[in-house]
mmCIF file with all atom_site columns, C-alpha atoms in Angstrom:
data_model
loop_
_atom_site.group_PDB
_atom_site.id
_atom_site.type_symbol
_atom_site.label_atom_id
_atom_site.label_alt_id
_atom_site.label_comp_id
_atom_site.label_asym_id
_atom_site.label_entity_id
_atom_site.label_seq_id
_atom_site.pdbx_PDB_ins_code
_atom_site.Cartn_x
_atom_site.Cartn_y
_atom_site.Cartn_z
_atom_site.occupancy
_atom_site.B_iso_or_equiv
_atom_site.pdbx_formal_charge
_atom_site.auth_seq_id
_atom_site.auth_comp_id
_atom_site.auth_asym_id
_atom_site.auth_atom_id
_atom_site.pdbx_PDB_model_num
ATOM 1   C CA . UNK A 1 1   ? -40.747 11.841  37.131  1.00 0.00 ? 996  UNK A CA 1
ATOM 2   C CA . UNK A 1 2   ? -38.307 14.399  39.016  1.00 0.00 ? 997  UNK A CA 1
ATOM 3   C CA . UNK A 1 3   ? -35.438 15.179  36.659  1.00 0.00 ? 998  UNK A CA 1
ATOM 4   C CA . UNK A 1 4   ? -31.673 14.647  38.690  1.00 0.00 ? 999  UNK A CA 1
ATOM 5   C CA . UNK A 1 5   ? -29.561 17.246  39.822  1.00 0.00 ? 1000 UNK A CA 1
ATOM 6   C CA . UNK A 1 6   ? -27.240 18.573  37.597  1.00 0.00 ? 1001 UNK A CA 1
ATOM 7   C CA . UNK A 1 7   ? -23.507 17.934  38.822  1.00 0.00 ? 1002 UNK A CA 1
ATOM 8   C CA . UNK A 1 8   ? -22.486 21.713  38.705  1.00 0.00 ? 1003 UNK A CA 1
ATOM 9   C CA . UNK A 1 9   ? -18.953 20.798  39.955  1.00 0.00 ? 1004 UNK A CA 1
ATOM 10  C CA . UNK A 1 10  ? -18.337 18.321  36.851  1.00 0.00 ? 1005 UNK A CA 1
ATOM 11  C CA . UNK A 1 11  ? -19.617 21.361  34.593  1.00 0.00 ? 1006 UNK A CA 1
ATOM 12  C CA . UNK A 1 12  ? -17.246 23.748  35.747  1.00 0.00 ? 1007 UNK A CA 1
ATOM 13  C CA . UNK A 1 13  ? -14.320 21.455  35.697  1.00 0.00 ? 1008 UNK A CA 1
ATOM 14  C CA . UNK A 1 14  ? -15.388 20.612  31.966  1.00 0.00 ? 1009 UNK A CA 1
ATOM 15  C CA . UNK A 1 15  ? -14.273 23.078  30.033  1.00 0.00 ? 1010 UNK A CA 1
ATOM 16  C CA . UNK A 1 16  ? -15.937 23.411  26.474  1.00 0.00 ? 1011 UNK A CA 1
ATOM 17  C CA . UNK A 1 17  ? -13.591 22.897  23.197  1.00 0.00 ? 1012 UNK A CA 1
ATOM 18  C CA . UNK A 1 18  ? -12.702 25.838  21.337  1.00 0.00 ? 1013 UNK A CA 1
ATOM 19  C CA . UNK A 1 19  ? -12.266 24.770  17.590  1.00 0.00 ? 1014 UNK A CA 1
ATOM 20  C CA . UNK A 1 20  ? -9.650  26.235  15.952  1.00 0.00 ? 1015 UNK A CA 1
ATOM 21  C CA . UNK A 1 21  ? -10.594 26.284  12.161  1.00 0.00 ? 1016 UNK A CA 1
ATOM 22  C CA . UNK A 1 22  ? -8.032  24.752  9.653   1.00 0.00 ? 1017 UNK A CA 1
ATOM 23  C CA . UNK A 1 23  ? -5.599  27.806  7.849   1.00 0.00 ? 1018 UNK A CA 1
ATOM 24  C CA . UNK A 1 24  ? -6.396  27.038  4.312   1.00 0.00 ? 1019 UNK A CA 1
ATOM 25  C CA . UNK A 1 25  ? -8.299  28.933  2.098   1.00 0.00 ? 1020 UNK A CA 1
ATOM 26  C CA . UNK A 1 26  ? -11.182 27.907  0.637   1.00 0.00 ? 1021 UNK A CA 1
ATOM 27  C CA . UNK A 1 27  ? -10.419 26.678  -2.484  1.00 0.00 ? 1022 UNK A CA 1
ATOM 28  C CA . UNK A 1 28  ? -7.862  24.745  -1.187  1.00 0.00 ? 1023 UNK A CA 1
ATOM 29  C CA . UNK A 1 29  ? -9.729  23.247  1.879   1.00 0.00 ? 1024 UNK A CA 1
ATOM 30  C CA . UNK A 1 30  ? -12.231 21.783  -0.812  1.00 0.00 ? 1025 UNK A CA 1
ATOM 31  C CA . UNK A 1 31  ? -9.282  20.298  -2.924  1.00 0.00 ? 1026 UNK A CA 1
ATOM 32  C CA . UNK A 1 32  ? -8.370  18.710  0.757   1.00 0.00 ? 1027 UNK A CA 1
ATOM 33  C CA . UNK A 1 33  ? -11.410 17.411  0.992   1.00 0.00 ? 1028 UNK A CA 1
ATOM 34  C CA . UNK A 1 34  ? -11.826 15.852  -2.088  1.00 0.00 ? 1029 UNK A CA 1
ATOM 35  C CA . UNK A 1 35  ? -8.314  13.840  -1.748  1.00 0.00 ? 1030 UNK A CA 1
ATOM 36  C CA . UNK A 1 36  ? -9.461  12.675  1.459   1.00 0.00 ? 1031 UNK A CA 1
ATOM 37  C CA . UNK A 1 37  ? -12.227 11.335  -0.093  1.00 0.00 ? 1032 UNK A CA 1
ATOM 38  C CA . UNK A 1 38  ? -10.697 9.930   -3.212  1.00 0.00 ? 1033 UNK A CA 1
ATOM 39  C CA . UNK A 1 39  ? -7.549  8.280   -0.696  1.00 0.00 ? 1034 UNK A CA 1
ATOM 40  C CA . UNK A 1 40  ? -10.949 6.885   1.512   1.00 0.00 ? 1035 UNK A CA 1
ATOM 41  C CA . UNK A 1 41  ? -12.903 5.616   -1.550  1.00 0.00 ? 1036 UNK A CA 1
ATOM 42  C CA . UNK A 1 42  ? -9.343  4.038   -3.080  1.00 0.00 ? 1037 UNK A CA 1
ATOM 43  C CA . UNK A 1 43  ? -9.112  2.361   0.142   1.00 0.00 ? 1038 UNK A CA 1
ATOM 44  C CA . UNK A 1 44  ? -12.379 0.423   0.536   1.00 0.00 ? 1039 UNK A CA 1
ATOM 45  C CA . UNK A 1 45  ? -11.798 -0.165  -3.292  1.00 0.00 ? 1040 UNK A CA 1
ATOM 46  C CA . UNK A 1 46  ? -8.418  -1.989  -2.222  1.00 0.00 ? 1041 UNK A CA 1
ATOM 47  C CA . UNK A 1 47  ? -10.405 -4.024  1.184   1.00 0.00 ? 1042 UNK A CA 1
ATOM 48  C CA . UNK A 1 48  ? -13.089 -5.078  -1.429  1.00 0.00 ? 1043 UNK A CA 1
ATOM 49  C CA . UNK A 1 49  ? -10.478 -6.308  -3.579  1.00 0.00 ? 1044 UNK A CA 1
ATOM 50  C CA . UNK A 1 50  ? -8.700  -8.280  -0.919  1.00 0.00 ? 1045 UNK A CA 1
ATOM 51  C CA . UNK A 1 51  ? -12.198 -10.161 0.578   1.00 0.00 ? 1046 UNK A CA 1
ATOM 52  C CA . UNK A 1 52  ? -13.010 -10.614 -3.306  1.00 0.00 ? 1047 UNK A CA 1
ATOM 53  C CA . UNK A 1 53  ? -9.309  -12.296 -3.799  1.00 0.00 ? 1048 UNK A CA 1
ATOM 54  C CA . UNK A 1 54  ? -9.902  -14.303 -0.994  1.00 0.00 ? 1049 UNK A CA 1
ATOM 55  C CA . UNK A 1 55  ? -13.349 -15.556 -1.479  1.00 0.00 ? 1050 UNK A CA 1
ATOM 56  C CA . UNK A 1 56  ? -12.636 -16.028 -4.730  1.00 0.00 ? 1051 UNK A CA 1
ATOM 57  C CA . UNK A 1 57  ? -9.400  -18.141 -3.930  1.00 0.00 ? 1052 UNK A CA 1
ATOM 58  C CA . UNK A 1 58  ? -11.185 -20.227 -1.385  1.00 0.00 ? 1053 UNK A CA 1
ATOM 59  C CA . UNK A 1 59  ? -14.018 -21.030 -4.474  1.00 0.00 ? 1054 UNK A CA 1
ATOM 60  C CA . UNK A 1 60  ? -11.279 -21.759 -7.362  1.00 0.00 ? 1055 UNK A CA 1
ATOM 61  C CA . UNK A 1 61  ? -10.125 -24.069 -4.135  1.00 0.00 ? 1056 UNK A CA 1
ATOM 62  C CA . UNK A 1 62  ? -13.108 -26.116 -3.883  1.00 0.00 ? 1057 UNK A CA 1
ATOM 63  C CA . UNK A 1 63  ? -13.688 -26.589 -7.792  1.00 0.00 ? 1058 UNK A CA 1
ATOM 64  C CA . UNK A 1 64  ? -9.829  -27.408 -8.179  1.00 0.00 ? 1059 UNK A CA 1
ATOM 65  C CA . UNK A 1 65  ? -10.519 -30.193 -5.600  1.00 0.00 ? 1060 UNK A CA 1
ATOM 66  C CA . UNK A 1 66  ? -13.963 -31.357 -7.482  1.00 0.00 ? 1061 UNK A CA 1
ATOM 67  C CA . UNK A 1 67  ? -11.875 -31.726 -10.520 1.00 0.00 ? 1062 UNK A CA 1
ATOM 68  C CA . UNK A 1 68  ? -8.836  -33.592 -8.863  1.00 0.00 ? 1063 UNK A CA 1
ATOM 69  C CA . UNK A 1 69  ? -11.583 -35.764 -7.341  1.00 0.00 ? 1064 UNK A CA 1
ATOM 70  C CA . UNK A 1 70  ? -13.066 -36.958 -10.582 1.00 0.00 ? 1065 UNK A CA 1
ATOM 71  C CA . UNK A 1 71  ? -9.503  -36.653 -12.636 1.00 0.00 ? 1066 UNK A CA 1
ATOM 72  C CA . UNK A 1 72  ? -7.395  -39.964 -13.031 1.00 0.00 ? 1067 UNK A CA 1
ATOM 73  C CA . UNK A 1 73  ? -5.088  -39.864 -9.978  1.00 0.00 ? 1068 UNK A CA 1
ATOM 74  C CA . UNK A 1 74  ? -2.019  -40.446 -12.963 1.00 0.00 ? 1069 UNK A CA 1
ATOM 75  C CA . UNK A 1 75  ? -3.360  -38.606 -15.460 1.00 0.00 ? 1070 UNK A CA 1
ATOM 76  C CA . UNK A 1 76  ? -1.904  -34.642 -16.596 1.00 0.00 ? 1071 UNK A CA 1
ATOM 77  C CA . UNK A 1 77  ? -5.412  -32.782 -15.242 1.00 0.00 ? 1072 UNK A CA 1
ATOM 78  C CA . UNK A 1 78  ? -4.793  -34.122 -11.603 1.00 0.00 ? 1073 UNK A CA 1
ATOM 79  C CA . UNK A 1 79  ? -1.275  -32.611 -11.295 1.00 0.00 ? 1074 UNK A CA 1
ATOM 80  C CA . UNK A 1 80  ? -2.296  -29.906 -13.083 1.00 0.00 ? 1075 UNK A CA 1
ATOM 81  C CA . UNK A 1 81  ? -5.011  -29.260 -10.373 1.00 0.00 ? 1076 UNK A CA 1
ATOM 82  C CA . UNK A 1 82  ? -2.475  -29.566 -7.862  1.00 0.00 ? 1077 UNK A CA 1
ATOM 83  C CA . UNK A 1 83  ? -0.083  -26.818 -9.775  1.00 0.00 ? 1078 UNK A CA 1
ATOM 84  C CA . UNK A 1 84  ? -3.028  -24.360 -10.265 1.00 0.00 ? 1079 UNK A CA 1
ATOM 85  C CA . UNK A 1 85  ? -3.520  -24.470 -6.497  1.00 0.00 ? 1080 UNK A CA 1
ATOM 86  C CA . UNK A 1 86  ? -0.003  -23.711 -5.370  1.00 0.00 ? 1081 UNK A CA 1
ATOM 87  C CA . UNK A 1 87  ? 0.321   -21.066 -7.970  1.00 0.00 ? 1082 UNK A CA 1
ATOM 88  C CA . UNK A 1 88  ? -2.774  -19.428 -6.942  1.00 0.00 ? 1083 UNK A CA 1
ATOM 89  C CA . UNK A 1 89  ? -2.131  -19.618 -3.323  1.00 0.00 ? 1084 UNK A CA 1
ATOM 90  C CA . UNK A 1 90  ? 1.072   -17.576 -3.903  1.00 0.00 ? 1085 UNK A CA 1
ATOM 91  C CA . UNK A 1 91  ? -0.957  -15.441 -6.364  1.00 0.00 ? 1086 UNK A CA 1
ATOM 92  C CA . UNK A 1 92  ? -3.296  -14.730 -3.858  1.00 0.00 ? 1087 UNK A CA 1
ATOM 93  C CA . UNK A 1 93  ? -1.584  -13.876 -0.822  1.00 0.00 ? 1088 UNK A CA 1
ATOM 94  C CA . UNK A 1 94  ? 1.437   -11.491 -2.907  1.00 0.00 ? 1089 UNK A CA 1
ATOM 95  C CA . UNK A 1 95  ? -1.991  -9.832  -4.195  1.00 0.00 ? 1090 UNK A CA 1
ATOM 96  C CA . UNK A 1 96  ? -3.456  -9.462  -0.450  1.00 0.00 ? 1091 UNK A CA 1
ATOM 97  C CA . UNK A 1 97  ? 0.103   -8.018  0.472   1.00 0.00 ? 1092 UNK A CA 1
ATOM 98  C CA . UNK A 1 98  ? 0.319   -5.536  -2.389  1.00 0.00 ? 1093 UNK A CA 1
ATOM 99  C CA . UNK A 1 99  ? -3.466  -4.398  -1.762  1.00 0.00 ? 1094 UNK A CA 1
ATOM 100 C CA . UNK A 1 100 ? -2.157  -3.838  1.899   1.00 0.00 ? 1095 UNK A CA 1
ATOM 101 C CA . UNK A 1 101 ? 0.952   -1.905  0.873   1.00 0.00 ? 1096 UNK A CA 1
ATOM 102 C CA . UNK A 1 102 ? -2.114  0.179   -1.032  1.00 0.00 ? 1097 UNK A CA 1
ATOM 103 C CA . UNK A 1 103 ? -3.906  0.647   1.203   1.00 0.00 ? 1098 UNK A CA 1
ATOM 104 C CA . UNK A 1 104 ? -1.236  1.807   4.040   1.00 0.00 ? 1099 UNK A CA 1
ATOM 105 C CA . UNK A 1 105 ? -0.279  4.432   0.840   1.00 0.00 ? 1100 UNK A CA 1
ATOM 106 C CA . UNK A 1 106 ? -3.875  5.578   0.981   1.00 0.00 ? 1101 UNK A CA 1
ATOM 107 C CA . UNK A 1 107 ? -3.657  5.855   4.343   1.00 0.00 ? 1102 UNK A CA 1
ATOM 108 C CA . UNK A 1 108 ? -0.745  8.251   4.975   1.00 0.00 ? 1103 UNK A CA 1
ATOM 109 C CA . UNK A 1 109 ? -2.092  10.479  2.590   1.00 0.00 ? 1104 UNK A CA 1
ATOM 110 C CA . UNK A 1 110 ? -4.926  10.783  4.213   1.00 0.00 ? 1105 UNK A CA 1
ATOM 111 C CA . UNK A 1 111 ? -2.526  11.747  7.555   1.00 0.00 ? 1106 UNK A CA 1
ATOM 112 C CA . UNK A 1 112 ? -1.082  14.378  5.688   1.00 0.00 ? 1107 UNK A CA 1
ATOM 113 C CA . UNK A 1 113 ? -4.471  15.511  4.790   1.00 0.00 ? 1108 UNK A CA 1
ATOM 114 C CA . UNK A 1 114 ? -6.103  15.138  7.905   1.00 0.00 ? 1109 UNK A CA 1
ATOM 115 C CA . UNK A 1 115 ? -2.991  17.480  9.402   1.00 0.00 ? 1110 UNK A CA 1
ATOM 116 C CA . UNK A 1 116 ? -4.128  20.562  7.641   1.00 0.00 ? 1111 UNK A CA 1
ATOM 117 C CA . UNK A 1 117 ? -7.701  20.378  9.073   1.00 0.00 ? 1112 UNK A CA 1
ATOM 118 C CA . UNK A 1 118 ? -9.361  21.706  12.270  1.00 0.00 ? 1113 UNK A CA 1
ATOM 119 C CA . UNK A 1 119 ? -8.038  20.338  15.543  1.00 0.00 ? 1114 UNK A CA 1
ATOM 120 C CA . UNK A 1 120 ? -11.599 18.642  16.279  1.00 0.00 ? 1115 UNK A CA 1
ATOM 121 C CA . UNK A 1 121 ? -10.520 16.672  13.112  1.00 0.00 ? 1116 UNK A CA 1
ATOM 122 C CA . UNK A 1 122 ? -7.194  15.235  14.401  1.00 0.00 ? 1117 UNK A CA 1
ATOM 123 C CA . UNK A 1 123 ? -8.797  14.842  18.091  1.00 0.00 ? 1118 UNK A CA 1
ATOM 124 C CA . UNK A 1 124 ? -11.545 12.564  16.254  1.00 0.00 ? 1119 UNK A CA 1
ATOM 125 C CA . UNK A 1 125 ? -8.551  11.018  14.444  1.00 0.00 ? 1120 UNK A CA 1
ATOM 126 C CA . UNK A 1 126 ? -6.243  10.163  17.563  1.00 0.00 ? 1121 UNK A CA 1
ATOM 127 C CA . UNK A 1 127 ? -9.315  8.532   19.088  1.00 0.00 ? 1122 UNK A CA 1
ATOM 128 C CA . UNK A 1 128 ? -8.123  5.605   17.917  1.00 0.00 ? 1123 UNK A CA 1
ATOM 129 C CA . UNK A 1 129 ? -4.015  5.211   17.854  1.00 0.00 ? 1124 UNK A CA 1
ATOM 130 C CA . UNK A 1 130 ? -2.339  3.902   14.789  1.00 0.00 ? 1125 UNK A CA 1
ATOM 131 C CA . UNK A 1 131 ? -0.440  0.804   16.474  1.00 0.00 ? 1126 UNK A CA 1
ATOM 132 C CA . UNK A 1 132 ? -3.938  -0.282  17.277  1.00 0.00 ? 1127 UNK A CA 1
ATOM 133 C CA . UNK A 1 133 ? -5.683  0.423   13.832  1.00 0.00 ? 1128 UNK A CA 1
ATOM 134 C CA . UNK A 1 134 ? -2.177  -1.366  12.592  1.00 0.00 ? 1129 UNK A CA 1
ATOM 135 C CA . UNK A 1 135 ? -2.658  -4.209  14.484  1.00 0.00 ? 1130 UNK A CA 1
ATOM 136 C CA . UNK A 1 136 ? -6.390  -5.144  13.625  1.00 0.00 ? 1131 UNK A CA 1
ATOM 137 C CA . UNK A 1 137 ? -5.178  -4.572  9.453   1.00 0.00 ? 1132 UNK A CA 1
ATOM 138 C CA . UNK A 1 138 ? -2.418  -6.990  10.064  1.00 0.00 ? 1133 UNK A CA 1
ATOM 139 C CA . UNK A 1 139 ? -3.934  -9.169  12.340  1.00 0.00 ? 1134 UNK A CA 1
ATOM 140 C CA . UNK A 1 140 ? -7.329  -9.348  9.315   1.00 0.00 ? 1135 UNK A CA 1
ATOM 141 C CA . UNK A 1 141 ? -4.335  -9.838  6.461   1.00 0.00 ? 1136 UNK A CA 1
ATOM 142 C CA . UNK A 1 142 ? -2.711  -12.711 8.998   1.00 0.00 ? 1137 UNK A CA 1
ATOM 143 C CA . UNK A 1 143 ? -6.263  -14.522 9.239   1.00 0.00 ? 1138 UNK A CA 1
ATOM 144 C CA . UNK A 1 144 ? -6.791  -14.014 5.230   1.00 0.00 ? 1139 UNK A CA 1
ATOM 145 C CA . UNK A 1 145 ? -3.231  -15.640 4.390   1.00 0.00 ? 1140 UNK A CA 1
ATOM 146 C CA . UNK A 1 146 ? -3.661  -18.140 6.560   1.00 0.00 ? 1141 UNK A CA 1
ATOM 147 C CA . UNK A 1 147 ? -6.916  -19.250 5.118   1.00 0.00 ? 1142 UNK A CA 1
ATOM 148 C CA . UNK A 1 148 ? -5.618  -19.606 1.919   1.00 0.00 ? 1143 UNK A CA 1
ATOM 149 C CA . UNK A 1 149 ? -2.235  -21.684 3.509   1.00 0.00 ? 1144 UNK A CA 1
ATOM 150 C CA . UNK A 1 150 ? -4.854  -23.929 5.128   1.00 0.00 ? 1145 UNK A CA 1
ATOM 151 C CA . UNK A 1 151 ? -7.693  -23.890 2.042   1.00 0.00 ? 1146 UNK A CA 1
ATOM 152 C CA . UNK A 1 152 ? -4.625  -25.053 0.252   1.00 0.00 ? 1147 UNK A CA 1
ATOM 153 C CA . UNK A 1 153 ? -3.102  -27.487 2.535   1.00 0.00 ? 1148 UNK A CA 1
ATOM 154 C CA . UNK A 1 154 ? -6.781  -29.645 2.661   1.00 0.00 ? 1149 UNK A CA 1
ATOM 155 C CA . UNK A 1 155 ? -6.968  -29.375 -1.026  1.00 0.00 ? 1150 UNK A CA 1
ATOM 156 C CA . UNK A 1 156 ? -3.660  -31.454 -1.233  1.00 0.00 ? 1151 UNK A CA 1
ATOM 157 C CA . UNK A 1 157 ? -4.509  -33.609 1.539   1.00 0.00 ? 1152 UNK A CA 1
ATOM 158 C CA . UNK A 1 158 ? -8.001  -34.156 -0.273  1.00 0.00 ? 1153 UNK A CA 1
ATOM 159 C CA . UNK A 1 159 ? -6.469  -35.236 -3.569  1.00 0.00 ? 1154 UNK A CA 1
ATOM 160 C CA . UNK A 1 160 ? -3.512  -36.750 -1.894  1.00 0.00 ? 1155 UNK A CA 1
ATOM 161 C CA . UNK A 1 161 ? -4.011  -40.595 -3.555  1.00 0.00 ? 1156 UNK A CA 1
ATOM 162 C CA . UNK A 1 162 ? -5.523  -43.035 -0.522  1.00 0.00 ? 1157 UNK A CA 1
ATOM 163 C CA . UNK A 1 163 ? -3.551  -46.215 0.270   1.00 0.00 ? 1158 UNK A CA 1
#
């Protein structure tokens, strides 16, 4: 198979990046390093943390409602099922906003860091701008709240006594 021509005009207009290295020393380009990493780790600690609240909200949901189910409709374990679920649904989502608030911590850390390095560093950085990396963390943290909202709401409506 004949190879294609090489566009020689888009080559010349294309002019190769010249990296200009970061201005720290040694030393303290390694110490940069390793609080990028730490602020990075920290902040899939703090994601983990908010799928593991949620998951684990949405489960405490469904065994609150198998209790209510088989508890006397009168009796001092249904409404105590019904307390447990609106204290943990405001539990839960102040903990997915502080893990948030941690995470956007973590995050301007690592903007300071990034700062100090090379300039093929920040170009990789600014690929992506921060109003849209803001938007997909607070559109994920609008989907997780309102899960637990709604996991709550049918929990109610599911014990709610029948007529």
């Amino acid at each position: 198979m004949a190879k294609a021509p090489k566009n020689e005009a888009a080559e010349e207009v294309a002019e190769p990046l010249t990296v200009e290295p970061s201005d720290l020393d040694e030393l303290t380009h390694a110490e940069m390093l390793e609080l990028y990493r730490a602020s990075a780790d920290t902040i899939r600690f703090a994601k983990h943390q908010q799928w593991g609240t949620l998951l684990g909200s949405l489960g405490l949901f469904v065994l609150l409602g198998l209790t209510g189910d088989y508890a006397s409709k009168a009796g001092f374990l249904f409404k105590l099922c019904m307390i447990i679920s609106l204290v943990l649904s405001v539990g839960a989502i102040y903990s997915l906003v502080i893990y948030q608030f941690w995470q956007n911590a973590e995050r301007e850390k690592m903007n300071l860091i990034a700062e100090r390095f090379s300039n093929l560093t920040r170009m990789i950085r600014g690929l992506v701008t921060e109003r849209e990396r803001n938007f997909h963390r607070y559109v994920l943290l609008f989907f997780m709240i309102t899960s637990i909202v709604l996991a709550n709401w049918l929990l109610i409506v599911f014990l709610a006594p029948r007529t």
